[in-house]
PDB file of C-alpha atoms in Angstrom:
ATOM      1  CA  UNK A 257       0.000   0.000   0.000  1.00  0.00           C
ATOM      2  CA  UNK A 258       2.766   2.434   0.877  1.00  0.00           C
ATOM      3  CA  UNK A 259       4.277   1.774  -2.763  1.00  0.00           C
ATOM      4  CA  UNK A 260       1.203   2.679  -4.534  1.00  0.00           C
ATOM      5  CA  UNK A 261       0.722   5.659  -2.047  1.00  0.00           C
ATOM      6  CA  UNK A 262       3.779   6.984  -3.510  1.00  0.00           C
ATOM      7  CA  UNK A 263       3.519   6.437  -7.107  1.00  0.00           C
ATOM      8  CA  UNK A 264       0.023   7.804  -6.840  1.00  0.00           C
ATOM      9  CA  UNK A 265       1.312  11.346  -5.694  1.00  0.00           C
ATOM     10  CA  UNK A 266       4.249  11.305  -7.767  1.00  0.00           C
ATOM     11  CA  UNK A 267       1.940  11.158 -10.842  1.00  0.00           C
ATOM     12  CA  UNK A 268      -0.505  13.107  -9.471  1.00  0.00           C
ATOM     13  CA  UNK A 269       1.740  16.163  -8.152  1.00  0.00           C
ATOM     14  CA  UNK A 270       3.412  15.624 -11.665  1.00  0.00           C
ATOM     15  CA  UNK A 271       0.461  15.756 -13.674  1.00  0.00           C
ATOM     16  CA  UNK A 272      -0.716  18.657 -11.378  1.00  0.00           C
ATOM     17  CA  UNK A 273       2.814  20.942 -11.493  1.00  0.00           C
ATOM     18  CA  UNK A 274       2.969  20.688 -15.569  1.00  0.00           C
ATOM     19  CA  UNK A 275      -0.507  21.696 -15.910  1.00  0.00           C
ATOM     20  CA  UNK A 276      -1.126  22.948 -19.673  1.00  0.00           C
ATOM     21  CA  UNK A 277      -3.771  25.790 -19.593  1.00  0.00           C
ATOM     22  CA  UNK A 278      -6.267  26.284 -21.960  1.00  0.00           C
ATOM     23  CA  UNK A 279      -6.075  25.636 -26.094  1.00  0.00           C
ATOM     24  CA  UNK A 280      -9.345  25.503 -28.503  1.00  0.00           C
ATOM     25  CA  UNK A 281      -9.868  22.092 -27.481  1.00  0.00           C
ATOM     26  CA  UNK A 282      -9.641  22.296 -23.842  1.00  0.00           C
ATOM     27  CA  UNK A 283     -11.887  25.838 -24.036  1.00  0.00           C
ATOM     28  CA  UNK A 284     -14.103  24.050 -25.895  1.00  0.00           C
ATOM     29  CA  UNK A 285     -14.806  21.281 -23.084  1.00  0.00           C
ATOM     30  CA  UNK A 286     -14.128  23.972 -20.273  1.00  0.00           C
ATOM     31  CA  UNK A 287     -16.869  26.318 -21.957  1.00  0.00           C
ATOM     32  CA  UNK A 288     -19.261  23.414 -21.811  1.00  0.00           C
ATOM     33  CA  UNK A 289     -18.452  23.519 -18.121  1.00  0.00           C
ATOM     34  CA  UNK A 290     -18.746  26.892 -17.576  1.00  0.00           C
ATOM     35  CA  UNK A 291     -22.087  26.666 -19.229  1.00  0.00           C
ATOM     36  CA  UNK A 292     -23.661  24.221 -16.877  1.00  0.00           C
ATOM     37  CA  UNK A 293     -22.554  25.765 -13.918  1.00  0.00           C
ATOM     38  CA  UNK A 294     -22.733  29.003 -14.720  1.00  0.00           C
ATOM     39  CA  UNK A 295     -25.607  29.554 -17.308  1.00  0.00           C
ATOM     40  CA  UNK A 296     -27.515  26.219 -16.198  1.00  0.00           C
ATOM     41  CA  UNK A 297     -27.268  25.236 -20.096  1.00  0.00           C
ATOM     42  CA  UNK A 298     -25.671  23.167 -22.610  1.00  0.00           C
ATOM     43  CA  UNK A 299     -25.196  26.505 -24.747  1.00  0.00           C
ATOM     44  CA  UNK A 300     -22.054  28.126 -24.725  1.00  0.00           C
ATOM     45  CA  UNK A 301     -23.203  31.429 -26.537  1.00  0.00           C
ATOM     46  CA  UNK A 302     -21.019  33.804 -23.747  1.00  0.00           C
ATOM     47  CA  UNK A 303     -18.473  31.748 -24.464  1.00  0.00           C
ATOM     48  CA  UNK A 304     -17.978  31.042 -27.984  1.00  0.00           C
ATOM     49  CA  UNK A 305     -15.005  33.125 -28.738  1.00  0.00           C
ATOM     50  CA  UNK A 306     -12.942  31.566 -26.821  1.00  0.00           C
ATOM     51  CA  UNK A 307     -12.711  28.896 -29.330  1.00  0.00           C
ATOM     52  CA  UNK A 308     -12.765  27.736 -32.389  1.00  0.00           C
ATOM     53  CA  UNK A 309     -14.035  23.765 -31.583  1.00  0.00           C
ATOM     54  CA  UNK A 310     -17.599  24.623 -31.743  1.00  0.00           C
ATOM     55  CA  UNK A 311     -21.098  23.805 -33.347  1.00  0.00           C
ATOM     56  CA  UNK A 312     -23.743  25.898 -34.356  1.00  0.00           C
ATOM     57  CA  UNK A 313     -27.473  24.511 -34.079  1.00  0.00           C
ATOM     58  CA  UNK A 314     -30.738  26.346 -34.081  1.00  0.00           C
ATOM     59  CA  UNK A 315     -29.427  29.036 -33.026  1.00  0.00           C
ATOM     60  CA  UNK A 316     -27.129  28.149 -30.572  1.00  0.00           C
ATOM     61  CA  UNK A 317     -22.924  27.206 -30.243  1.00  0.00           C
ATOM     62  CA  UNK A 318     -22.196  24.286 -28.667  1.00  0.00           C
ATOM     63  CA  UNK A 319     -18.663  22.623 -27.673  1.00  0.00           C
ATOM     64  CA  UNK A 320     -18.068  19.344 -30.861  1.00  0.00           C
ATOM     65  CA  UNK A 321     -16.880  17.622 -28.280  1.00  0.00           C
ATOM     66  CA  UNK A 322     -17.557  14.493 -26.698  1.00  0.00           C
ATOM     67  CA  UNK A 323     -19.321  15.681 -22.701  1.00  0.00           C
ATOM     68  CA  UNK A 324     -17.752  13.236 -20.906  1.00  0.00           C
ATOM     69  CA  UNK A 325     -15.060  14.971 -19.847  1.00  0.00           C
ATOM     70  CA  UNK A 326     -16.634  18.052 -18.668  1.00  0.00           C
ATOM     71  CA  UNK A 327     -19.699  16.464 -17.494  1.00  0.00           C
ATOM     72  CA  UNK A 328     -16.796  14.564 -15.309  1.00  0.00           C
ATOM     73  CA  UNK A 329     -15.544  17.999 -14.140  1.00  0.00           C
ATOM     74  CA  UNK A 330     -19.047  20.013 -13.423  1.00  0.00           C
ATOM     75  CA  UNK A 331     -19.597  18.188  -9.705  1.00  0.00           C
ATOM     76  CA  UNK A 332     -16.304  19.986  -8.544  1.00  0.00           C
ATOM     77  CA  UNK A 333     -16.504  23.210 -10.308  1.00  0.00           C
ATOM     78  CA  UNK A 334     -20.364  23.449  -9.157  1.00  0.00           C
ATOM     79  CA  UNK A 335     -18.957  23.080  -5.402  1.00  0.00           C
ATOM     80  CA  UNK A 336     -15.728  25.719  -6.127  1.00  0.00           C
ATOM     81  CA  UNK A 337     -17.909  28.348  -7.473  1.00  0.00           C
ATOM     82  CA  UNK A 338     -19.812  29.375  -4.550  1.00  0.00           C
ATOM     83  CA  UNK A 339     -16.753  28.926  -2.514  1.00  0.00           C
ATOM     84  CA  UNK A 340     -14.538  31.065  -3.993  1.00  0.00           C
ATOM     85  CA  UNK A 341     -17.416  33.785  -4.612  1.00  0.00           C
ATOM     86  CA  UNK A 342     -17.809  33.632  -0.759  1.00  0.00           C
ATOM     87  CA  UNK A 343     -14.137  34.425  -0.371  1.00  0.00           C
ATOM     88  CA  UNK A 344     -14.593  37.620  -2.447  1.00  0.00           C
ATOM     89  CA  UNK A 345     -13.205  36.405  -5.558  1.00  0.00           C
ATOM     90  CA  UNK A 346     -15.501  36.380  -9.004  1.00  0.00           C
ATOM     91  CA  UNK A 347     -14.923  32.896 -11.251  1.00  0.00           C
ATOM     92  CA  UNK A 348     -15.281  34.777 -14.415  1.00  0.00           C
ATOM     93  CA  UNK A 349     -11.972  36.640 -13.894  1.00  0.00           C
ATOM     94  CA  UNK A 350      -8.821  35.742 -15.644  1.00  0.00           C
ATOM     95  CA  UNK A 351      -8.004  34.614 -12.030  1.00  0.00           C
ATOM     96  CA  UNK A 352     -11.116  33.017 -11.314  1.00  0.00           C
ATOM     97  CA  UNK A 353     -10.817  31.091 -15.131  1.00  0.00           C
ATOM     98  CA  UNK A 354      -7.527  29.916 -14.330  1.00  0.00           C
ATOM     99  CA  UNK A 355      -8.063  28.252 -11.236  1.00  0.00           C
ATOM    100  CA  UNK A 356     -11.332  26.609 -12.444  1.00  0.00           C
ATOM    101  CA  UNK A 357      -9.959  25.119 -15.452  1.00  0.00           C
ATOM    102  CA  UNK A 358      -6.321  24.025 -13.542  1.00  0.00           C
ATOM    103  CA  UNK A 359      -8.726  22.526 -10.949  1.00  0.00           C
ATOM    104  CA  UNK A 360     -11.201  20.744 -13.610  1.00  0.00           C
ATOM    105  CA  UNK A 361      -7.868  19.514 -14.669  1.00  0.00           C
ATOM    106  CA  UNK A 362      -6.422  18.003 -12.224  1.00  0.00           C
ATOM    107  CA  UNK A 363      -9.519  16.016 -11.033  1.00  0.00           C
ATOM    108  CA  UNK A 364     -10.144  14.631 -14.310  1.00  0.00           C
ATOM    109  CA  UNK A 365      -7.392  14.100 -16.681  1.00  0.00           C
ATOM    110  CA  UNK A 366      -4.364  13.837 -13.763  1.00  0.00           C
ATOM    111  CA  UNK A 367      -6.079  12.321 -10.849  1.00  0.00           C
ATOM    112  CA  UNK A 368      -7.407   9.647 -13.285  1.00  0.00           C
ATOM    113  CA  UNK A 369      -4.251   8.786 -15.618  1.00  0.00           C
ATOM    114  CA  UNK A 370      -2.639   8.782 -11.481  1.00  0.00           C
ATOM    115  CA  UNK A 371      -5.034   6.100 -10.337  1.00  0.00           C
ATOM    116  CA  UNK A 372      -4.614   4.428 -13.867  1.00  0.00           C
ATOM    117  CA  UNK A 373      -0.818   4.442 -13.248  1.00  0.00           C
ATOM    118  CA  UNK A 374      -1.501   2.863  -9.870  1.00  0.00           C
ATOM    119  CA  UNK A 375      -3.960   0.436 -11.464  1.00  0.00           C
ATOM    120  CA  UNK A 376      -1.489  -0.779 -13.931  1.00  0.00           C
ATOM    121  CA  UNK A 377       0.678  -1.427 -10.735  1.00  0.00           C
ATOM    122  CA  UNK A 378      -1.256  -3.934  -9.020  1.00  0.00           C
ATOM    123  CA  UNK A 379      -2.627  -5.243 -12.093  1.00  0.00           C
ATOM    124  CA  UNK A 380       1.093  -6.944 -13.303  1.00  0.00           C
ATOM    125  CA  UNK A 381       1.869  -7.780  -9.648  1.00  0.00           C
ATOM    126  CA  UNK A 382      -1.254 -10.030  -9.932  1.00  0.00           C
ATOM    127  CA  UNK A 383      -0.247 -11.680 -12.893  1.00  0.00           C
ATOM    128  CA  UNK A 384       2.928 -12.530 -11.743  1.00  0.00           C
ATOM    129  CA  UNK A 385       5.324  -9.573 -12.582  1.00  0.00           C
ATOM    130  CA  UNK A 386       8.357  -8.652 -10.350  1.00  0.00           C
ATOM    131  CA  UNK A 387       7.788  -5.688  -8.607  1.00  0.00           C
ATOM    132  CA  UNK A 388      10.512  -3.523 -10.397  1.00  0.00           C
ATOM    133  CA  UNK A 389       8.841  -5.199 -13.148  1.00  0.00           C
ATOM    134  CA  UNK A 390       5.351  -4.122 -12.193  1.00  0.00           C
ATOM    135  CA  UNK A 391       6.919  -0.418 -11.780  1.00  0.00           C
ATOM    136  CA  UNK A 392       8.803  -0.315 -15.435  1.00  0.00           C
ATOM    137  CA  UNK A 393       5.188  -0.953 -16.663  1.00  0.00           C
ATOM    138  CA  UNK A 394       3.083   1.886 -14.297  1.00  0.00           C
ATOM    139  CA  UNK A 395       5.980   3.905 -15.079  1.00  0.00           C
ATOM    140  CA  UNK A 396       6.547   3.252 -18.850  1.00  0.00           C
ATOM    141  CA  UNK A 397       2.609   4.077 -18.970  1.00  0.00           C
ATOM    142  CA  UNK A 398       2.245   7.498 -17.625  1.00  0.00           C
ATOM    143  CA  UNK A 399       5.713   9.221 -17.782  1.00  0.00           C
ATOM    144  CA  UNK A 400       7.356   7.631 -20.726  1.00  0.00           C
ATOM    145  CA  UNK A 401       4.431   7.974 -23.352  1.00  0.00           C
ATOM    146  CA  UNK A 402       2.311  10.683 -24.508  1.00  0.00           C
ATOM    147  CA  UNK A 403      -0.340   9.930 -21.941  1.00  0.00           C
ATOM    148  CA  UNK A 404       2.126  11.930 -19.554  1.00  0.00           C
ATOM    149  CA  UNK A 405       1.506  15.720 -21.217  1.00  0.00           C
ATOM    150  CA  UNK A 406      -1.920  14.212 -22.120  1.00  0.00           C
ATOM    151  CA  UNK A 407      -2.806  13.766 -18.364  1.00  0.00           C
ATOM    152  CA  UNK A 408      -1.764  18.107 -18.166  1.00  0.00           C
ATOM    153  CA  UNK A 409      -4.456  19.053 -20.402  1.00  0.00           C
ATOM    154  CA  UNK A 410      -7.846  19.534 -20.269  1.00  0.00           C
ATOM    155  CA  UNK A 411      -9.046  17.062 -23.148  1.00  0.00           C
ATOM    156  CA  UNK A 412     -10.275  13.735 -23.105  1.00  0.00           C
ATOM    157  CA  UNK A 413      -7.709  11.403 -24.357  1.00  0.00           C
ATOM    158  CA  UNK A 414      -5.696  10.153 -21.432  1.00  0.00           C
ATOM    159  CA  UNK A 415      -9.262  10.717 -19.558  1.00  0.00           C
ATOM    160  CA  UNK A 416     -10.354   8.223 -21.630  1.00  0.00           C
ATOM    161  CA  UNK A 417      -7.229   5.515 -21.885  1.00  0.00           C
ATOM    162  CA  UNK A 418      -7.322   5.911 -18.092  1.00  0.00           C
ATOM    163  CA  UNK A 419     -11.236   4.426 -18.125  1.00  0.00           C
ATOM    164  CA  UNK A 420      -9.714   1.570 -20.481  1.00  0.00           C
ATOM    165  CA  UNK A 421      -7.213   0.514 -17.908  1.00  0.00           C
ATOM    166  CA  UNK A 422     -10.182   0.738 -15.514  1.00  0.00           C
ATOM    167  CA  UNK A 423     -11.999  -1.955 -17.136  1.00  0.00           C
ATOM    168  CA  UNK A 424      -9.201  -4.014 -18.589  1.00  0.00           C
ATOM    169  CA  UNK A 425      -7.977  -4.550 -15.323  1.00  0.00           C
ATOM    170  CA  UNK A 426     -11.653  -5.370 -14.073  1.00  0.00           C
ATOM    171  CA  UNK A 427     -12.080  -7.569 -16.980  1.00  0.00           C
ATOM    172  CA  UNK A 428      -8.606  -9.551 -16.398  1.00  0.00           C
ATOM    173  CA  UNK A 429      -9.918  -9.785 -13.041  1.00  0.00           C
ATOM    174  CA  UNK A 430     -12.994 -11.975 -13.973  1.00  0.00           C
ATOM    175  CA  UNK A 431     -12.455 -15.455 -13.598  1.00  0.00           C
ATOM    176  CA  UNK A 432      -8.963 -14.913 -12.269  1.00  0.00           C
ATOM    177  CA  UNK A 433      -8.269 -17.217  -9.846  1.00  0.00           C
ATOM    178  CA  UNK A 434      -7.602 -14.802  -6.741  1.00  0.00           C
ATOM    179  CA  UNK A 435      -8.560 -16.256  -3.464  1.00  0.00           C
ATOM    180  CA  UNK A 436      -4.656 -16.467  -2.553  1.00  0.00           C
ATOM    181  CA  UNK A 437      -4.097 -12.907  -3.107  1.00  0.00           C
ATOM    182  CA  UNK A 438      -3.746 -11.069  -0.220  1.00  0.00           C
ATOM    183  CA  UNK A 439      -4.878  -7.198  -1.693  1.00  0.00           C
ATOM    184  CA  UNK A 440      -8.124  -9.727  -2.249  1.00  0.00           C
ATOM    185  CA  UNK A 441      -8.413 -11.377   1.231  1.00  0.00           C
ATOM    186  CA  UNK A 442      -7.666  -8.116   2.576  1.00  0.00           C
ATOM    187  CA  UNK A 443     -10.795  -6.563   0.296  1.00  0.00           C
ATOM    188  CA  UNK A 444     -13.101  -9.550   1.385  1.00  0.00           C
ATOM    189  CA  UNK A 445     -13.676 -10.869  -2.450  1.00  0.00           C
ATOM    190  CA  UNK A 446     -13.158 -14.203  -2.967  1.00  0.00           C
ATOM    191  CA  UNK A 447     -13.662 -16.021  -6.555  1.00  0.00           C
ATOM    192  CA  UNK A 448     -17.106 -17.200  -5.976  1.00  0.00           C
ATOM    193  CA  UNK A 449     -18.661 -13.733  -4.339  1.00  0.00           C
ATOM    194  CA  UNK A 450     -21.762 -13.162  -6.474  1.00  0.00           C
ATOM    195  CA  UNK A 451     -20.812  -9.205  -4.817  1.00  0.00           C
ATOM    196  CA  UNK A 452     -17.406  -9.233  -6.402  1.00  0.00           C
ATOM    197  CA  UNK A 453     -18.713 -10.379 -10.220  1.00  0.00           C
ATOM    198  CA  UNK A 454     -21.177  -7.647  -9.912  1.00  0.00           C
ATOM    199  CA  UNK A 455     -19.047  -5.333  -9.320  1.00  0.00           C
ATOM    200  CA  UNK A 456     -16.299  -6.560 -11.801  1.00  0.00           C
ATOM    201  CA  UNK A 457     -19.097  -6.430 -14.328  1.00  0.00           C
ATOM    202  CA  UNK A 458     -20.394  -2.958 -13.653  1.00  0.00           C
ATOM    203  CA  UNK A 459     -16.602  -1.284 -13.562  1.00  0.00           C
ATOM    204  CA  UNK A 460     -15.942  -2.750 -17.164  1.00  0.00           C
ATOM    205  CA  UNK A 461     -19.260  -1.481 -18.263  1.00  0.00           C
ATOM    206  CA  UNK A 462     -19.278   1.319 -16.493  1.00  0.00           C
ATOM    207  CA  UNK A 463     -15.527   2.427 -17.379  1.00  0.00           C
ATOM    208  CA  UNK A 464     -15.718   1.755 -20.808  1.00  0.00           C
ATOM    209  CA  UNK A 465     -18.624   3.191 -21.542  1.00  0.00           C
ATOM    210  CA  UNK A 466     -17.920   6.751 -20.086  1.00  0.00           C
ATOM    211  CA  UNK A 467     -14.538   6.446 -21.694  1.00  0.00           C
ATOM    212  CA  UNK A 468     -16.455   6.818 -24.893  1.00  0.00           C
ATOM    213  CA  UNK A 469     -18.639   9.209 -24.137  1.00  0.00           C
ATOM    214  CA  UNK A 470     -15.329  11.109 -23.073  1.00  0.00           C
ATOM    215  CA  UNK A 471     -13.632  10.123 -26.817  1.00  0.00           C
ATOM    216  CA  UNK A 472     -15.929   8.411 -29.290  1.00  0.00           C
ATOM    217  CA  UNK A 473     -13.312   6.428 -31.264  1.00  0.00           C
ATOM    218  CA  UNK A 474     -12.643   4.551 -27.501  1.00  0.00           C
ATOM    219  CA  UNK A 475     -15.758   2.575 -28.305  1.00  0.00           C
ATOM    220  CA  UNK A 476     -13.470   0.215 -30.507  1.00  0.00           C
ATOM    221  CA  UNK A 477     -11.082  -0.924 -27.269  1.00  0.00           C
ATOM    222  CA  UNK A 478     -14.694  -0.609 -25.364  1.00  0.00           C
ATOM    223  CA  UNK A 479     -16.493  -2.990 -27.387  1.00  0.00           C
ATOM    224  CA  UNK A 480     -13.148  -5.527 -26.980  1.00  0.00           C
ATOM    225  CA  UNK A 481     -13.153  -4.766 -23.570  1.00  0.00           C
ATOM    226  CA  UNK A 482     -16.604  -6.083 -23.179  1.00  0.00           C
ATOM    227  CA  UNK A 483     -15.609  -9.279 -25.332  1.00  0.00           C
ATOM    228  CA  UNK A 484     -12.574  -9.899 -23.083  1.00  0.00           C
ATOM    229  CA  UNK A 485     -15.115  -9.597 -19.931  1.00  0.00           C
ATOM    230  CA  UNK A 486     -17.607 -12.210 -21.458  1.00  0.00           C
ATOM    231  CA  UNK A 487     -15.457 -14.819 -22.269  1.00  0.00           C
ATOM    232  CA  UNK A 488     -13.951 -14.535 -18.752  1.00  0.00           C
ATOM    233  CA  UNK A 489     -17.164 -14.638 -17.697  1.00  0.00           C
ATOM    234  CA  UNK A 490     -18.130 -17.841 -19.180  1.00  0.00           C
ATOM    235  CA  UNK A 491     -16.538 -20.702 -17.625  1.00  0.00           C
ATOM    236  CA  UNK A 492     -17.850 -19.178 -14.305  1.00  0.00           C
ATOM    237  CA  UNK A 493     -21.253 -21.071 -15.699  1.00  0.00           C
ATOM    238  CA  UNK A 494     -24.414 -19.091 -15.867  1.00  0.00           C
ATOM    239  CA  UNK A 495     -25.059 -17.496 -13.222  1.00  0.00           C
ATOM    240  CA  UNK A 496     -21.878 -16.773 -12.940  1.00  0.00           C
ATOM    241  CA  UNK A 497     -21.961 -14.944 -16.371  1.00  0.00           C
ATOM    242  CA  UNK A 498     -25.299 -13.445 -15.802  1.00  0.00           C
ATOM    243  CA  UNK A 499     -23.926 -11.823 -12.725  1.00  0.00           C
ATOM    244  CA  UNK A 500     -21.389 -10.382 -14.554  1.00  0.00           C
ATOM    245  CA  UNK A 501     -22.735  -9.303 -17.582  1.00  0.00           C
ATOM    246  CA  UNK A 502     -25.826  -7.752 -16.449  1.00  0.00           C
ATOM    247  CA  UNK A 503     -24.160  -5.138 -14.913  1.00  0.00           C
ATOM    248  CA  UNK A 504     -21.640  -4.628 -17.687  1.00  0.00           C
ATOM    249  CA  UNK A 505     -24.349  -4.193 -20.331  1.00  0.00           C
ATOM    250  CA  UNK A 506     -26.814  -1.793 -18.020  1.00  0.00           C
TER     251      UNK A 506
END
């Protein structure tokens, strides 16, 4: 635990420290934001000329790109509004702007590529890797790819690819043989908890399916995803399977 404690907040204060800013793409999503929590709708008419990633329907501009990014980032920036107002500052400000968009950041595009980092972790020390091994990969991953200045900006892609790790490592998971590990025994799961296939099945779903709402083309790795998790699933019989998939496809 103390090993992924520290690879989690050397990713995250990484991610966090080399923060980007804004660009027509991440203005784009971060006007969709602003809209919902600031207008209460989906239009980003005040905001339009900001950037140049936009569509124009009936009337209205909206951001072309996928939501689930910002829709990811609205809880927090919902919460910081009212909070910082109360401390005298105003959120439309080049101030206020800046620390709304570094925070709607952070929480989406770093935390998440940090937790996938951390995910990719445990995942090879529970097929067998060694654990400098294990590291090379979490490492290799997040600081030694592109994801790394993709997890400082305010778009969806390593957003997304961190979802995908989500639910491959839920999917590997299925089936796996894991009433000897000990981060298992430790969690209560065992291989035949109906609780634990649930909830295997509903993180692959559920990851893979908001990482394409966050990038549409991650519906191809979401659709294997979803293959990987059924034939898993199988040999665990049918209600095994059932268990499993039912809260994958819902």
């Amino acid at each position: 635990m103390r090993a992924r404690a520290v690879l989690f907040v050397v990713l995250f204060v990484s991610f966090a420290y080399f923060y980007q800013a804004g660009g027509w793409n991440q203005n784009s999503r971060f006007d969709l934001v602003r809209a919902i929590t600031n207008e209460g709708t989906l239009s980003i008419d005040p905001f339009r000329h900001s950037t140049g990633d936009i569509a124009f329907h009936d009337g209205h501009y909206y951001s072309d790109k996928a939501p689930g990014l910002a829709l990811t980032a609205v809880p927090l920036i919902a919460a910081v509004r009212p909070i910082y107002r109360a401390f005298g500052g105003d959120a439309e400000t080049y101030e206020g702007l800046a620390l709304l968009s570094f925070l709607a950041t952070v929480v989406t595009a770093g935390l998440f590529t940090a937790l996938a980092g951390v995910c990719v972790f445990t995942l090879c020390l529970e097929l067998g890797a060694s654990y400098g091994g294990a590291l090379f990969a979490a490492l290799t991953f997040t600081i030694a790819s592109p994801i790394w200045t993709l997890a400082t900006i305010f778009i969806g892609h390593a957003f997304a690819a961190a979802l995908l790790v989500f639910a491959f490592a839920a999917a590997m998971r299925i089936g796996a043989d894991v009433a000897s590990s000990s981060s298992y025994v430790a969690s209560g799961f065992s291989r035949t908890s109906p609780s634990r296939d649930m909830r295997l099945g509903a993180i692959v779903g559920l990851s893979a399916g908001w990482a394409t709402v966050s990038e549409f083309p991650a519906v191809v790795p979401a659709i294997i995803l979803a293959l990987l998790a059924a034939v898993n699933a199988w040999p665990l019989g049918r209600a095994g399977a059932v268990r499993i998939l039912g809260p994958l496809g819902s």
